[in-house]
CSV table of C-alpha atoms in Angstrom, one decimal:
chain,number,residue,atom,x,y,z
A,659,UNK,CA,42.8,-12.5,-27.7
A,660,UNK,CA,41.0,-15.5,-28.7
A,661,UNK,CA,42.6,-19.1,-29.6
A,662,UNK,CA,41.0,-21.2,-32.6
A,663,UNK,CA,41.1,-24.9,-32.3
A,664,UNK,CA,43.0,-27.4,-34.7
A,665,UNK,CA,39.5,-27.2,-36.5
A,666,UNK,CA,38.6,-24.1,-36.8
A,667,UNK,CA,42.5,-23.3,-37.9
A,668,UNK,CA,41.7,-26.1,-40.9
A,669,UNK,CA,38.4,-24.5,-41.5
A,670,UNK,CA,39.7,-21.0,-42.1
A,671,UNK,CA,42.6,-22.2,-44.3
A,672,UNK,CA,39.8,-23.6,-46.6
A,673,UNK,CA,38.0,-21.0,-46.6
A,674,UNK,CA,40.6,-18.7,-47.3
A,675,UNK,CA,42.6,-20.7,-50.0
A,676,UNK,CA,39.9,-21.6,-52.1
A,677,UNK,CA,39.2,-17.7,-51.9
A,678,UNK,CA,42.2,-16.8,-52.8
A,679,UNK,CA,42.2,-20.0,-55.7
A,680,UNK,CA,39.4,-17.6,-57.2
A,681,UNK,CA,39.9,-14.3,-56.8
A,682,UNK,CA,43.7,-13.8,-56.0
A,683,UNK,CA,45.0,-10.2,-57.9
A,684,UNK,CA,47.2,-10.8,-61.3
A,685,UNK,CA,50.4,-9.2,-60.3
A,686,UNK,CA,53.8,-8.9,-62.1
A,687,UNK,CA,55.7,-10.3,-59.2
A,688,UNK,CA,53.6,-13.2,-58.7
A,689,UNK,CA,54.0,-14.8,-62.4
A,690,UNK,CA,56.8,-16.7,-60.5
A,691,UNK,CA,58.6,-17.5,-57.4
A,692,UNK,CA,61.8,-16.1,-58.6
A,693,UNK,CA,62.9,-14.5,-55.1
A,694,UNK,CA,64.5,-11.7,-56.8
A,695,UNK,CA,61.1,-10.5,-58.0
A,696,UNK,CA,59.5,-11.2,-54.8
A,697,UNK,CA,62.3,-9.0,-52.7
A,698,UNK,CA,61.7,-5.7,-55.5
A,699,UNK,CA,58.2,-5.9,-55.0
A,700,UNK,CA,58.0,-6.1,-51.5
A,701,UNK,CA,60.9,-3.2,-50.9
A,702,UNK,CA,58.5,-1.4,-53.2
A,703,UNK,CA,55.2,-2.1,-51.3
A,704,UNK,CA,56.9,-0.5,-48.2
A,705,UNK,CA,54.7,2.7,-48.1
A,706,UNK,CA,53.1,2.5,-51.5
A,707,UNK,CA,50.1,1.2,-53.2
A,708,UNK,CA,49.9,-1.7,-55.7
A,709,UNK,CA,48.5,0.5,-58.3
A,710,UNK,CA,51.3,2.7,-57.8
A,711,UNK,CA,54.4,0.1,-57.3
A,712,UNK,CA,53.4,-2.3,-61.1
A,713,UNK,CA,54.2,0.6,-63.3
A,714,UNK,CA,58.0,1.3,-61.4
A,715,UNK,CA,58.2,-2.5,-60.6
A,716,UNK,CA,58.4,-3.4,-64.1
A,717,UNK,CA,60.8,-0.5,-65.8
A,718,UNK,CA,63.0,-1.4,-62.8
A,719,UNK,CA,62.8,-5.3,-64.2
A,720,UNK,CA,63.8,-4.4,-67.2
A,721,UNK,CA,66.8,-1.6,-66.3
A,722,UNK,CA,67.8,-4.5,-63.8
A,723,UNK,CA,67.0,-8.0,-64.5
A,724,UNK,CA,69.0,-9.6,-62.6
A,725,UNK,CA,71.0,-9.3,-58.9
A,726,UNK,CA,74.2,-8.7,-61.1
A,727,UNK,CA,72.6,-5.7,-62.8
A,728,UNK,CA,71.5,-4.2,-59.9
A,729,UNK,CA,74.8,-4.4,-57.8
A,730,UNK,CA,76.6,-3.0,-61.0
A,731,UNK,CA,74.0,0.1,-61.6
A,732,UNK,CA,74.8,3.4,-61.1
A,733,UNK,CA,73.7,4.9,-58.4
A,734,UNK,CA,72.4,8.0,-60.7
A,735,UNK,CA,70.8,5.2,-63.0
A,736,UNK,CA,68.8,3.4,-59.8
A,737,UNK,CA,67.6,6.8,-57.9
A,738,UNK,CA,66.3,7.8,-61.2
A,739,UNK,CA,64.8,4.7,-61.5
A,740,UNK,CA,63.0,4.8,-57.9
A,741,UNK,CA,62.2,8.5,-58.4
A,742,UNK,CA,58.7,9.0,-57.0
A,743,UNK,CA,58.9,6.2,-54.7
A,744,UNK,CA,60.5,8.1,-51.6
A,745,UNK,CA,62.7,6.4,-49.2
A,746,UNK,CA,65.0,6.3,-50.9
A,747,UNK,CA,67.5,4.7,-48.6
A,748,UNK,CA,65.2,1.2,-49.5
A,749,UNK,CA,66.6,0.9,-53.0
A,750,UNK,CA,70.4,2.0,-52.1
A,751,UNK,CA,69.9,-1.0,-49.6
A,752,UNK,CA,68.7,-3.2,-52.2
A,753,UNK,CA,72.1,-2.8,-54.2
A,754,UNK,CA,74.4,-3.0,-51.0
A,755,UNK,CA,72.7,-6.6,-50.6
A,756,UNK,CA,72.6,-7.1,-53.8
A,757,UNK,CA,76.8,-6.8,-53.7
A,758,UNK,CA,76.4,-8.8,-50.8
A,759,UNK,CA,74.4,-11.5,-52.3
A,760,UNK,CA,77.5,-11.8,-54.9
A,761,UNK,CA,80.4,-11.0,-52.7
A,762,UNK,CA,79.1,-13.2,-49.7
A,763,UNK,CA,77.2,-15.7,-50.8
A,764,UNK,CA,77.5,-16.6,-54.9
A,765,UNK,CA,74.8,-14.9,-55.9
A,766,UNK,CA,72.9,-17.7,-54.1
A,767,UNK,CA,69.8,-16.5,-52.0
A,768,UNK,CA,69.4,-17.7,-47.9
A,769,UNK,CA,66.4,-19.7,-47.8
A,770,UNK,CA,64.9,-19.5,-44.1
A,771,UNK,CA,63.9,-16.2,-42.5
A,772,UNK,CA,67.4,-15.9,-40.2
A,773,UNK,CA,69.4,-16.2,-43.3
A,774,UNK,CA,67.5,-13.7,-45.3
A,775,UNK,CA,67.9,-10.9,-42.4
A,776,UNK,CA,71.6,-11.0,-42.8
A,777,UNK,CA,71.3,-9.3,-46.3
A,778,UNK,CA,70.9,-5.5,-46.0
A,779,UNK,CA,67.6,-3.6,-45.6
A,780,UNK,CA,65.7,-7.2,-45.2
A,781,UNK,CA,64.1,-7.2,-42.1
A,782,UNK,CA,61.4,-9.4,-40.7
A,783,UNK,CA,58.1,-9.0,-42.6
A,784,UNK,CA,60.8,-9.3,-46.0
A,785,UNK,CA,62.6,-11.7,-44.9
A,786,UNK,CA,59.3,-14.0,-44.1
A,787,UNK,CA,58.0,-12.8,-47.6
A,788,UNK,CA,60.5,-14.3,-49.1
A,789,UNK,CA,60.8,-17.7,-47.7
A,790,UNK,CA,57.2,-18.4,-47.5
A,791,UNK,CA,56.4,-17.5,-51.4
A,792,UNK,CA,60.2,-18.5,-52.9
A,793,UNK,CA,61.0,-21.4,-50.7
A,794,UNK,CA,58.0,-22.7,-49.2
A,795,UNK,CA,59.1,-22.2,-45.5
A,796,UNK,CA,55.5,-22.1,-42.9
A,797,UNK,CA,57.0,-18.2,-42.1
A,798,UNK,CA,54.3,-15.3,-41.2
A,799,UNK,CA,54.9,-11.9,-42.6
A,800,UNK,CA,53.7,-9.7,-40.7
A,801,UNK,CA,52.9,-6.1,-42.8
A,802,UNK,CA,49.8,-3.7,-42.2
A,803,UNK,CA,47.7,-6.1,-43.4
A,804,UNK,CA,48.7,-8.8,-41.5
A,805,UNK,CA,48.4,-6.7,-38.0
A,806,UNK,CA,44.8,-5.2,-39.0
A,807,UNK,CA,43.0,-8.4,-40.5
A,808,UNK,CA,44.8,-11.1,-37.3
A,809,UNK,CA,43.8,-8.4,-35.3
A,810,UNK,CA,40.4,-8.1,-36.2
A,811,UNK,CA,40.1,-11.7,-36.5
A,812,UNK,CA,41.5,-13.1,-32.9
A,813,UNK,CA,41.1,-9.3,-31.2
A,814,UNK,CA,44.7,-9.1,-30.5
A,815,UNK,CA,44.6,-6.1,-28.0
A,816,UNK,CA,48.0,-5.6,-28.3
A,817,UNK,CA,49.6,-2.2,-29.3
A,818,UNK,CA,50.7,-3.0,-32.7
A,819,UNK,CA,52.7,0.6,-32.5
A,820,UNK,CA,55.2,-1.5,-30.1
A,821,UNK,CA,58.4,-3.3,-31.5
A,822,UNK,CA,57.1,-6.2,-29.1
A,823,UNK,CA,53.9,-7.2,-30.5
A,824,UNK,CA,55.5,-8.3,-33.8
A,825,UNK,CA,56.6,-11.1,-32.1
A,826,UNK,CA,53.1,-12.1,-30.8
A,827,UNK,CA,51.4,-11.9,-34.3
A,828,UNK,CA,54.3,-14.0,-35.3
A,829,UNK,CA,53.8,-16.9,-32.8
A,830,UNK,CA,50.1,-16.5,-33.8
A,831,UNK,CA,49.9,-16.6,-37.3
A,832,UNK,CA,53.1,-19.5,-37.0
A,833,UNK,CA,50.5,-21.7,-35.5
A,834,UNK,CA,47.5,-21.2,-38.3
A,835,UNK,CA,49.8,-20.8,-41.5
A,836,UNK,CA,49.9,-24.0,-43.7
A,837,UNK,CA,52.8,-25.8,-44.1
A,838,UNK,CA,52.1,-26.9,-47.7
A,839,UNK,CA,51.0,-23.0,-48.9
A,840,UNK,CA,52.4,-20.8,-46.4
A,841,UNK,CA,53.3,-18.5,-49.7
A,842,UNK,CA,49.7,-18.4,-50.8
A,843,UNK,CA,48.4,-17.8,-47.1
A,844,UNK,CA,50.9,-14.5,-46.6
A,845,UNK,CA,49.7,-13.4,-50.2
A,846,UNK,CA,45.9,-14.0,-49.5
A,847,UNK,CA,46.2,-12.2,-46.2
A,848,UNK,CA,47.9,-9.3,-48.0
A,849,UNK,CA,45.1,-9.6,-50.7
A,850,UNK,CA,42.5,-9.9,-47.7
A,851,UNK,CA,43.9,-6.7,-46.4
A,852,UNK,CA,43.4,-5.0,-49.9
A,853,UNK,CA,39.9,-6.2,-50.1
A,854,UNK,CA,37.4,-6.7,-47.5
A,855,UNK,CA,39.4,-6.3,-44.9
A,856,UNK,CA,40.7,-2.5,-45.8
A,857,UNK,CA,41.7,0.2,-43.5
A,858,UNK,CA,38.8,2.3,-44.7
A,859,UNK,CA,35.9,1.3,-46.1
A,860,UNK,CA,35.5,-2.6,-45.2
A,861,UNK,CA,33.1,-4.7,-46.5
A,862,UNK,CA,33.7,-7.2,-43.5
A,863,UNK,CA,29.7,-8.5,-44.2
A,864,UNK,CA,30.6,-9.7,-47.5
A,865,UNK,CA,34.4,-11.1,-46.7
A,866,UNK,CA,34.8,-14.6,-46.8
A,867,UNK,CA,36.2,-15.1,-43.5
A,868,UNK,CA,33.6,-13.7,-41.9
A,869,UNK,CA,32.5,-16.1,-39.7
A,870,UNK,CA,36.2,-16.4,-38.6
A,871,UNK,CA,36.3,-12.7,-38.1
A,872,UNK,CA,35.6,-12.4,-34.0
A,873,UNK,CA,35.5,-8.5,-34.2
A,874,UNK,CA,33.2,-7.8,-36.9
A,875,UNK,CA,30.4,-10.5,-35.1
A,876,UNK,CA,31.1,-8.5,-31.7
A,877,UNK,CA,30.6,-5.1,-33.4
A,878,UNK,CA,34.2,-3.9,-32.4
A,879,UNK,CA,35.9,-3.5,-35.6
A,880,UNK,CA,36.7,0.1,-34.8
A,881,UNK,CA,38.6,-0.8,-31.4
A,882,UNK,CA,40.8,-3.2,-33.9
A,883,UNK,CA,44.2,-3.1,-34.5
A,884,UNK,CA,45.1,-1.4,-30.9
A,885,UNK,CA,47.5,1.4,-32.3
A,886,UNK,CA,49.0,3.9,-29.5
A,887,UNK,CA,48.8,7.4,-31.1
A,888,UNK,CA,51.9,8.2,-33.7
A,889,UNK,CA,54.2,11.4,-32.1
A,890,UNK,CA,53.4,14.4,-34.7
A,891,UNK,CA,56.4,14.9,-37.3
A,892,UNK,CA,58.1,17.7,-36.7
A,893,UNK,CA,57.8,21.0,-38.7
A,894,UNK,CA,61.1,22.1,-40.4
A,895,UNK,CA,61.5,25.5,-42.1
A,896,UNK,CA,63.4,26.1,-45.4
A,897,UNK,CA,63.9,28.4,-48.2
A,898,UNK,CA,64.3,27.1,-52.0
A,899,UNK,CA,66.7,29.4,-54.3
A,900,UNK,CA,65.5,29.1,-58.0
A,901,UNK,CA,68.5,30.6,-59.6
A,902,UNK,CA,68.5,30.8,-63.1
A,903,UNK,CA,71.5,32.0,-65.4
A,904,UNK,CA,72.0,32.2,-68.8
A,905,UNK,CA,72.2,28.6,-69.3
A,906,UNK,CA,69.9,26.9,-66.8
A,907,UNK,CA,69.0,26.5,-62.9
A,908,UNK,CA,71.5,26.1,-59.9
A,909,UNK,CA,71.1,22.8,-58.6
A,910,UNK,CA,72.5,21.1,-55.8
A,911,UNK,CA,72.6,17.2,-54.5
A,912,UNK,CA,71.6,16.6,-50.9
A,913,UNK,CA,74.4,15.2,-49.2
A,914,UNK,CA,74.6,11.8,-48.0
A,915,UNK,CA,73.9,12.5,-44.1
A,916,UNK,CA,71.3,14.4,-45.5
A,917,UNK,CA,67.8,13.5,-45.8
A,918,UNK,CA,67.1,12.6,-49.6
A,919,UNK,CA,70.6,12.1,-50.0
A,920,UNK,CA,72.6,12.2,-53.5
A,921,UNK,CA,68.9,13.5,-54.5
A,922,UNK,CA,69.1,17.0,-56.9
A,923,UNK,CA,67.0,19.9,-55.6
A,924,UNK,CA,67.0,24.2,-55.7
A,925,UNK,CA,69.6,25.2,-53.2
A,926,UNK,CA,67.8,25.0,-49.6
A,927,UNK,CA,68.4,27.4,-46.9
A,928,UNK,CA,67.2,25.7,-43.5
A,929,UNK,CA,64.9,28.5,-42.0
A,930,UNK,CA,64.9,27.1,-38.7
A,931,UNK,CA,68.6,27.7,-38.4
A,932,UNK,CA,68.7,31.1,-40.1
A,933,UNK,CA,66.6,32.6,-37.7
A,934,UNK,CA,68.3,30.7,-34.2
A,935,UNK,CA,71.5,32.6,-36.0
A,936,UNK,CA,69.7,36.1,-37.1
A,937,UNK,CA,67.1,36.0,-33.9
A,938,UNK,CA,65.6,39.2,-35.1
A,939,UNK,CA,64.9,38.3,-38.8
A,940,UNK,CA,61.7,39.6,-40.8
A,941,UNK,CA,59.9,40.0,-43.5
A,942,UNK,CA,62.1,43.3,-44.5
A,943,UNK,CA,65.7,41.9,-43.6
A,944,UNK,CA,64.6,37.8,-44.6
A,945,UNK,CA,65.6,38.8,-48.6
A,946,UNK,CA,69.1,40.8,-47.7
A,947,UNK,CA,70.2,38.2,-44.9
A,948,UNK,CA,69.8,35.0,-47.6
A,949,UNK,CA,71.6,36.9,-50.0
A,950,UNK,CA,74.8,37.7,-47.7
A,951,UNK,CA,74.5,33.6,-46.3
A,952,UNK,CA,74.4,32.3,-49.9
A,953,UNK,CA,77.1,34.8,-51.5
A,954,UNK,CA,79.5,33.7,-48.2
A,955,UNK,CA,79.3,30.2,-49.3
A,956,UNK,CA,79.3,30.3,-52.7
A,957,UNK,CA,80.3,33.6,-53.7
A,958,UNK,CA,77.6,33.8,-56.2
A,959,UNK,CA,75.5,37.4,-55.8
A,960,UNK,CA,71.9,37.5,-55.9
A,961,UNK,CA,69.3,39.5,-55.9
A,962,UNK,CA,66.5,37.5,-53.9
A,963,UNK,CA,62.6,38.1,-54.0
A,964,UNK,CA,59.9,36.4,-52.5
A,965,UNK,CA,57.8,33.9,-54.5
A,966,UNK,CA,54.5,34.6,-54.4
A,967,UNK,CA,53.3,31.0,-54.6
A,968,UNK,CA,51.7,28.7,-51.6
A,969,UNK,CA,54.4,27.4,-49.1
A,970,UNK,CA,55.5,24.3,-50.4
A,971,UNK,CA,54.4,21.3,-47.6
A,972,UNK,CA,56.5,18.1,-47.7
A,973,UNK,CA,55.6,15.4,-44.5
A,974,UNK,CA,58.7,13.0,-43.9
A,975,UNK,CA,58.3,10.2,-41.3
A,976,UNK,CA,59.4,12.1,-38.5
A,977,UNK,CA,59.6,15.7,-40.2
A,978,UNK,CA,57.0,18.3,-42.2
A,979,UNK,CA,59.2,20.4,-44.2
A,980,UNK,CA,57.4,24.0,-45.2
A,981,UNK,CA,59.3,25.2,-47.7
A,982,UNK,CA,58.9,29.1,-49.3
A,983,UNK,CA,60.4,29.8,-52.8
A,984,UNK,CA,62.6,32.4,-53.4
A,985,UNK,CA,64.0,33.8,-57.2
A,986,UNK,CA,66.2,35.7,-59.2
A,987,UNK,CA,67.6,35.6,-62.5
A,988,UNK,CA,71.2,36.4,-63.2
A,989,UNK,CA,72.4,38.0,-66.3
A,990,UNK,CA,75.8,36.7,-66.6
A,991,UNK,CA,76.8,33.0,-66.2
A,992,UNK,CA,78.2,32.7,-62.2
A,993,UNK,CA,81.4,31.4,-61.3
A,994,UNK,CA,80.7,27.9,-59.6
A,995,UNK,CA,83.9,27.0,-58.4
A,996,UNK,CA,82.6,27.6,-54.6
A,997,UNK,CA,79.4,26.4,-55.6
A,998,UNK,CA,78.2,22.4,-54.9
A,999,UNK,CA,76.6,21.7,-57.9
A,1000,UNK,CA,75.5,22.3,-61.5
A,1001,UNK,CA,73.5,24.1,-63.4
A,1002,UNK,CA,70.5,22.4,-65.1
A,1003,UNK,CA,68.5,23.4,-68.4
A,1004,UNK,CA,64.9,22.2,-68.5
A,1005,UNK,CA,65.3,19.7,-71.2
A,1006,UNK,CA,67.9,17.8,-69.0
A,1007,UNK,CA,65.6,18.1,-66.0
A,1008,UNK,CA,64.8,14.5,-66.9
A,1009,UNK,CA,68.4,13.3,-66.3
A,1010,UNK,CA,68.4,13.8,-62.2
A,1011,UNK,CA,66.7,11.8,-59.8
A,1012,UNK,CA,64.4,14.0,-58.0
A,1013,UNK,CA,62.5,13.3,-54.9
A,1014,UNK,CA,58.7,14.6,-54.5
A,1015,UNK,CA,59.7,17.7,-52.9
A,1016,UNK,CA,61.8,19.1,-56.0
A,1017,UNK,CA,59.0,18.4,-58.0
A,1018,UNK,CA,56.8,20.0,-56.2
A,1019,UNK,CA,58.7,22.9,-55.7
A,1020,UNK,CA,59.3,23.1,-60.0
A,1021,UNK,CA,55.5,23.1,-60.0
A,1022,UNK,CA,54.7,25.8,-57.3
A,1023,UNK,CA,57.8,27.9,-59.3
A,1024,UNK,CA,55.8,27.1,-62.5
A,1025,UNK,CA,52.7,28.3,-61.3
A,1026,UNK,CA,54.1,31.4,-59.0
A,1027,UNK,CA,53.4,35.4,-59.7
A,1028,UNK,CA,56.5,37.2,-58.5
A,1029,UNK,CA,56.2,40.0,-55.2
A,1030,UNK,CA,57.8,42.8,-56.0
A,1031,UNK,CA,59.2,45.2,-53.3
């Protein structure tokens, strides 16, 4: 790693200020430096693109405009409102310190970096967010961006797959982050990131920190960030049971322990547990064995075919789900007083807060052709 002098660390804030000054993108959450706003947004940007976030950022302004709104909402109302986002743990977070904001501290927000990691599902690169661009505090945060483009710039060989090394780009970019703009600097890194400075496709020779940019003038920007390889999710097996009845679709919510929990999908079956309990399960029993597993639960009867539709792929953090669809229609309305859930017509579809998966299982249903045995 390479250390920049007091004047090179003056010269580079220039030069990427008056960048930024000029070309900085127009978005929602920067209109002000209401930290409310700025917290949404940046719980939204975890794992999503700008593009993607404006369009949900703004309907969730308007369900919720205000701390008080969100720690009231339903919890139905705000997963239906973060629907498509994923992690959904982020936004039940957001209300828990949203409560807390109220119950703990008058609705008034903590203004340095420690106080904001008190609250609830703020950790550092949030928390640093927040007191840079709301209250003007000289805090780095440290994102994606932030790793790749310091990385590139000082060639920081450290792993940035370690917990460790975010405290190392913090003492770095703590030294070379403006005390009167530390807001604007985070916001032009992250802007820097999305520009010239992207994970694919750079355009380091027209990026105006180039000649700050130690990497790109030794021809190693591919060695830059250092990132130890990620362990491979984990592939999980599952069956979805589209069930329809006279009136609509069986549909059950995931269960809070769960992953995508209080989220509505088709009744799952995990596969990888079916066959640890049935060892010698195949292709000619698979149909039978569901049916007796589901009827001893729920005491609903089925008669259970195969899908003839891709496998449905879903990659978690640390899991892949595969997950094979499986049908029937009943002809009389089933008795669901064993069963944990509800049926659904199509036009109230619209009503539950899916995740991805769901939808993507509705779609492969949609398009399937049905085996027959």
């Amino acid at each position: 790693m390479i250390e920049w002098s007091k004047t090179t660390i003056k010269e580079f804030q220039t030069s990427l200020l008056g960048w930024y000054d000029e070309n900085h993108r127009d978005l929602p959450w920067r209109h002000d430096q209401d930290p409310y706003h700025i917290w949404v947004s940046e719980i939204m940007l975890q794992q999503t693109q700008v593009n993607t976030v404006i369009p949900y950022y703004e309907r969730f302004m308007r369900l919720f405009s205000s701390i008080e709104k969100l720690a009231q909402a339903p919890e139905e109302q705000l997963l239906k409102a973060w629907e498509g986002l994923g992690y959904y743990s982020r936004v039940r977070n957001m209300q828990r310190a949203a409560q807390q904001l109220l119950q703990d501290y008058d609705g008034e927000w903590p203004q340095t970096k420690t106080g904001l990691q008190e609250l609830v599902g703020i950790g550092p690169y949030t928390a640093g967010a927040i007191a840079s661009i709301a209250f003007n505090q000289p805090e780095p945060a440290v994102d994606g961006n932030a790793f790749r483009v310091f990385s590139q710039l000082l060639e920081i060989e450290a792993d940035i797959a370690k917990p460790q090394t975010r405290g190392i780009f913090e003492t770095v970019i703590r030294k070379i982050i403006p005390k009167d703009r530390p807001g604007d600097f985070n916001q032009a890194i992250m802007d820097l990131g999305a520009s010239f400075m992207t994970a694919k496709n750079s355009d380091n020779a027209h990026s105006p920190v180039r000649q700050f940019n130690q990497a790109y003038l030794d021809g190693r920007l591919d060695e830059f960030p250092v990132r130890s390889k990620r362990l491979k999710p984990v592939d999980k097996h599952y069956f979805a049971l589209v069930i329809k009845t006279p009136q609509g679709y069986l549909f059950q919510q995931r269960a809070s322990n769960e992953l995508l929990a209080k989220l509505w999908t088709f009744p799952l079956i995990d596969g990888d547990k079916l066959k640890e309990e049935y060892p010698d399960l195949n292709e000619d029993t698979l149909s039978k064995t569901i049916e007796s597993k589901f009827a001893a639960e729920t005491e609903i009867k089925t008669d259970l075919q195969l899908v003839d539709a891709p496998v449905v792929k879903h990659t978690f953090t640390h899991q892949k789900w595969h997950v094979t669809l499986m049908s029937t229609e009943l002809q009389n309305q089933p008795d669901l007083s064993h069963f944990a859930g509800q049926i659904v017509n199509v036009e109230q579809f619209a009503t539950l807060a899916w995740p991805t998966l769901q939808k993507k299982l509705w779609s492969a249903y949609q398009k399937r052709q049905i085996k027959l045995f």
